Amino acid sequence: MEPTRRTPLRFVMTLAVCPAVALAGCVRPLRGGPRELPAAATPAGDPDASGPAGLVPFPAATVPPPAAPTPGNAAGPGFGRELRPDAVVAQVLARNPTVAQMAAAVRMANARYPQVTALDDPALASWLAPASLGSDKVNDSARFEVSQKFPFPGKRALRGEAAQAEASAAGYDLEDTKLDLIEGAKAAYADYYLAVRALEVNADGQRLLGEFKRNAEARYETGQTPQQDILQAEVELGRQSEQRLALERARAVAVARLNTLMNLPPESPLPPPAKIARPPAALPAVRELRELALSRRPDLHALAARVAADAAALGLAEREYYPDIEAMAAYDSFWQSADDQERLRPQVGIRVNLPLRLDRRRGAVAEASARLAERRATLARQQNQVAFDVQQAYAEVRESEQAAALYARRILPAARENVKSAQSGYMTGNIPFLALIEAQRSLVELRDRSYLAIADSERRRATLERVVGGPLPNASAGR
């Protein structure tokens, strides 16, 4: 009888260790941390992992981390002698941490693509029969197996399509956030403008009341007016001083809001706001603005991208009816005769799952279909809301700008002439001092309301730009 040929133990252990070392080399940690992959990284030579045609993920934002709040100076970070709304917007977009937060969300979404399109790690398995080691009757017996799972064709492409669509939606969310910040910055600037102008009106009113008081004192000394006129002027000066306290508080709050948006300490000083030029640029037709909003609103694009992601998820749920494949290769020295052991040791095979749990798959398809229908309905509702928002904002801007023009051209000139006439009439004794005070009080109120109309016009124009999705066509620069 021919003696049994033995497989050396060293050879067996080498077969067990070498594949493990090779696979370990494939997953060694990267030096310096993980590398940043492109948004649509596709494994070379892997057609199933290619992304959907025509769907390009929104590019990953390259926004630097926001600057830490630092004490401001009298002119602010490059503001100059006057604070302008375009400078505020630039600082908000450059420094506000919300931009960096949303940019990080974009990078996270883009990093999903290579994860969902990559194959699972290959698996290594080994068996060893300890009793066969050193036996004179059988060879050293061992089995080594390497396997790799392959999803059914099309599954990884659908996962990549969904990931790219979500990345695009995240990018549009970033742009939508920027529009919110721009609107907030312009609204805060309008509040600051209104507070400073109201303080100027208050100071002018107190100077005028001081002049009235001196006139009353001169007439009182000559016996032409009672002491009550002087006391009435003092009461009115006290009321103006009280109002100034509220205006100072409003200005401090407006400064704090602007500084917070610009990631500066709330108490950082700011230069005075620039005067708002009048008249503003003419508004385009409202129909043109509606069409513009529907074509460029980032939130609508984000919803459309999520509709695409849900459609891909539905397609993936339908592909779950098809089995995945696991290919394997093995080297098996168990139960081999001496004559056939060398020839029969190498083995290959496949393993597939049997998609027999149909209730689970039907439920997944129904859920994905309902989610897609919900998302499409949400998109349609948002499109209708956008059309309404444009119409509403357009009407409000027209109202504010017409009111501001009415104050500038008609109401304020008449109020100033009324004060001059009342002052002349009081000095000649034709009207009582109370009529002069009422005329002055009316002028202060109307000047406040005129600046309020201008500030409302700025806020509402910012809102119109927000609902349209960006600057208005033919809008004047710096607005």
PDB file of N, CA, C and O in Angstrom, residues 4 7 12 22 65-66 174 215 222 240 293 322 333 354 384 388-389 395 398 461:
ATOM      1  N   THR A   4       0.541   7.247   2.751  1.00  0.00           N
ATOM      2  CA  THR A   4      -0.242   8.485   2.587  1.00  0.00           C
ATOM      3  C   THR A   4       0.675   9.676   2.519  1.00  0.00           C
ATOM      4  O   THR A   4       1.551   9.856   3.358  1.00  0.00           O
ATOM      5  N   THR A   7       0.470  16.725   3.856  1.00  0.00           N
ATOM      6  CA  THR A   7       0.627  18.154   3.571  1.00  0.00           C
ATOM      7  C   THR A   7       1.321  18.799   4.747  1.00  0.00           C
ATOM      8  O   THR A   7       0.818  18.728   5.873  1.00  0.00           O
ATOM      9  N   VAL A  12       0.088  24.589   5.392  1.00  0.00           N
ATOM     10  CA  VAL A  12      -1.318  24.840   5.738  1.00  0.00           C
ATOM     11  C   VAL A  12      -1.474  26.189   6.412  1.00  0.00           C
ATOM     12  O   VAL A  12      -2.361  26.984   6.092  1.00  0.00           O
ATOM     13  N   ALA A  22      -3.380  39.752   3.039  1.00  0.00           N
ATOM     14  CA  ALA A  22      -3.705  40.505   1.818  1.00  0.00           C
ATOM     15  C   ALA A  22      -4.945  41.347   2.000  1.00  0.00           C
ATOM     16  O   ALA A  22      -5.000  42.512   1.600  1.00  0.00           O
ATOM     17  N   PRO A  65     -14.486  77.811   7.813  1.00  0.00           N
ATOM     18  CA  PRO A  65     -15.161  77.927   9.113  1.00  0.00           C
ATOM     19  C   PRO A  65     -15.361  79.388   9.479  1.00  0.00           C
ATOM     20  O   PRO A  65     -14.555  80.248   9.115  1.00  0.00           O
ATOM     21  N   PRO A  66     -16.465  79.727  10.140  1.00  0.00           N
ATOM     22  CA  PRO A  66     -16.719  81.119  10.485  1.00  0.00           C
ATOM     23  C   PRO A  66     -15.665  81.655  11.433  1.00  0.00           C
ATOM     24  O   PRO A  66     -15.148  80.941  12.286  1.00  0.00           O
ATOM     25  N   LEU A 174     -28.489  74.739   1.157  1.00  0.00           N
ATOM     26  CA  LEU A 174     -27.472  75.749   1.489  1.00  0.00           C
ATOM     27  C   LEU A 174     -27.799  77.076   0.814  1.00  0.00           C
ATOM     28  O   LEU A 174     -27.741  78.141   1.446  1.00  0.00           O
ATOM     29  N   ASN A 215     -39.022 131.319  22.532  1.00  0.00           N
ATOM     30  CA  ASN A 215     -39.983 132.322  22.048  1.00  0.00           C
ATOM     31  C   ASN A 215     -41.070 132.582  23.093  1.00  0.00           C
ATOM     32  O   ASN A 215     -41.479 133.730  23.314  1.00  0.00           O
ATOM     33  N   THR A 222     -42.566 139.930  28.228  1.00  0.00           N
ATOM     34  CA  THR A 222     -43.219 141.176  27.788  1.00  0.00           C
ATOM     35  C   THR A 222     -44.714 141.163  28.090  1.00  0.00           C
ATOM     36  O   THR A 222     -45.428 142.097  27.694  1.00  0.00           O
ATOM     37  N   GLN A 240     -40.546 114.102  24.655  1.00  0.00           N
ATOM     38  CA  GLN A 240     -39.558 113.754  23.633  1.00  0.00           C
ATOM     39  C   GLN A 240     -38.347 113.050  24.244  1.00  0.00           C
ATOM     40  O   GLN A 240     -37.784 112.135  23.650  1.00  0.00           O
ATOM     41  N   ALA A 293     -39.446  83.038 -10.041  1.00  0.00           N
ATOM     42  CA  ALA A 293     -39.406  82.322  -8.761  1.00  0.00           C
ATOM     43  C   ALA A 293     -39.539  80.820  -8.973  1.00  0.00           C
ATOM     44  O   ALA A 293     -38.822  80.021  -8.357  1.00  0.00           O
ATOM     45  N   TYR A 322     -35.476  40.735  -6.618  1.00  0.00           N
ATOM     46  CA  TYR A 322     -34.454  39.958  -7.311  1.00  0.00           C
ATOM     47  C   TYR A 322     -33.339  39.605  -6.333  1.00  0.00           C
ATOM     48  O   TYR A 322     -32.993  40.396  -5.455  1.00  0.00           O
ATOM     49  N   SER A 333      -9.153  20.614   1.873  1.00  0.00           N
ATOM     50  CA  SER A 333      -8.412  19.349   1.958  1.00  0.00           C
ATOM     51  C   SER A 333      -9.098  18.344   2.864  1.00  0.00           C
ATOM     52  O   SER A 333      -8.483  17.367   3.288  1.00  0.00           O
ATOM     53  N   LEU A 354     -32.918  33.795  -1.439  1.00  0.00           N
ATOM     54  CA  LEU A 354     -34.207  33.501  -2.067  1.00  0.00           C
ATOM     55  C   LEU A 354     -35.223  34.535  -1.604  1.00  0.00           C
ATOM     56  O   LEU A 354     -35.652  34.523  -0.447  1.00  0.00           O
ATOM     57  N   ASN A 384     -47.479  76.327  -5.585  1.00  0.00           N
ATOM     58  CA  ASN A 384     -48.629  77.221  -5.434  1.00  0.00           C
ATOM     59  C   ASN A 384     -48.347  78.282  -4.372  1.00  0.00           C
ATOM     60  O   ASN A 384     -48.713  79.460  -4.535  1.00  0.00           O
ATOM     61  N   PHE A 388     -48.244  82.511  -4.663  1.00  0.00           N
ATOM     62  CA  PHE A 388     -48.953  83.424  -3.770  1.00  0.00           C
ATOM     63  C   PHE A 388     -47.991  84.362  -3.063  1.00  0.00           C
ATOM     64  O   PHE A 388     -48.258  85.570  -2.943  1.00  0.00           O
ATOM     65  N   ASP A 389     -46.865  83.824  -2.569  1.00  0.00           N
ATOM     66  CA  ASP A 389     -45.901  84.663  -1.856  1.00  0.00           C
ATOM     67  C   ASP A 389     -45.378  85.782  -2.741  1.00  0.00           C
ATOM     68  O   ASP A 389     -45.188  86.915  -2.272  1.00  0.00           O
ATOM     69  N   ALA A 395     -47.308  93.159  -3.965  1.00  0.00           N
ATOM     70  CA  ALA A 395     -48.289  94.177  -3.573  1.00  0.00           C
ATOM     71  C   ALA A 395     -47.787  94.984  -2.382  1.00  0.00           C
ATOM     72  O   ALA A 395     -47.982  96.215  -2.317  1.00  0.00           O
ATOM     73  N   ARG A 398     -45.082  97.523  -3.525  1.00  0.00           N
ATOM     74  CA  ARG A 398     -45.703  98.670  -4.225  1.00  0.00           C
ATOM     75  C   ARG A 398     -46.367  99.613  -3.236  1.00  0.00           C
ATOM     76  O   ARG A 398     -46.251 100.839  -3.352  1.00  0.00           O
ATOM     77  N   ARG A 461     -38.933  94.715   0.071  1.00  0.00           N
ATOM     78  CA  ARG A 461     -38.179  94.414  -1.148  1.00  0.00           C
ATOM     79  C   ARG A 461     -37.231  93.236  -0.891  1.00  0.00           C
ATOM     80  O   ARG A 461     -37.033  92.392  -1.768  1.00  0.00           O
TER      81      ARG A 461
END
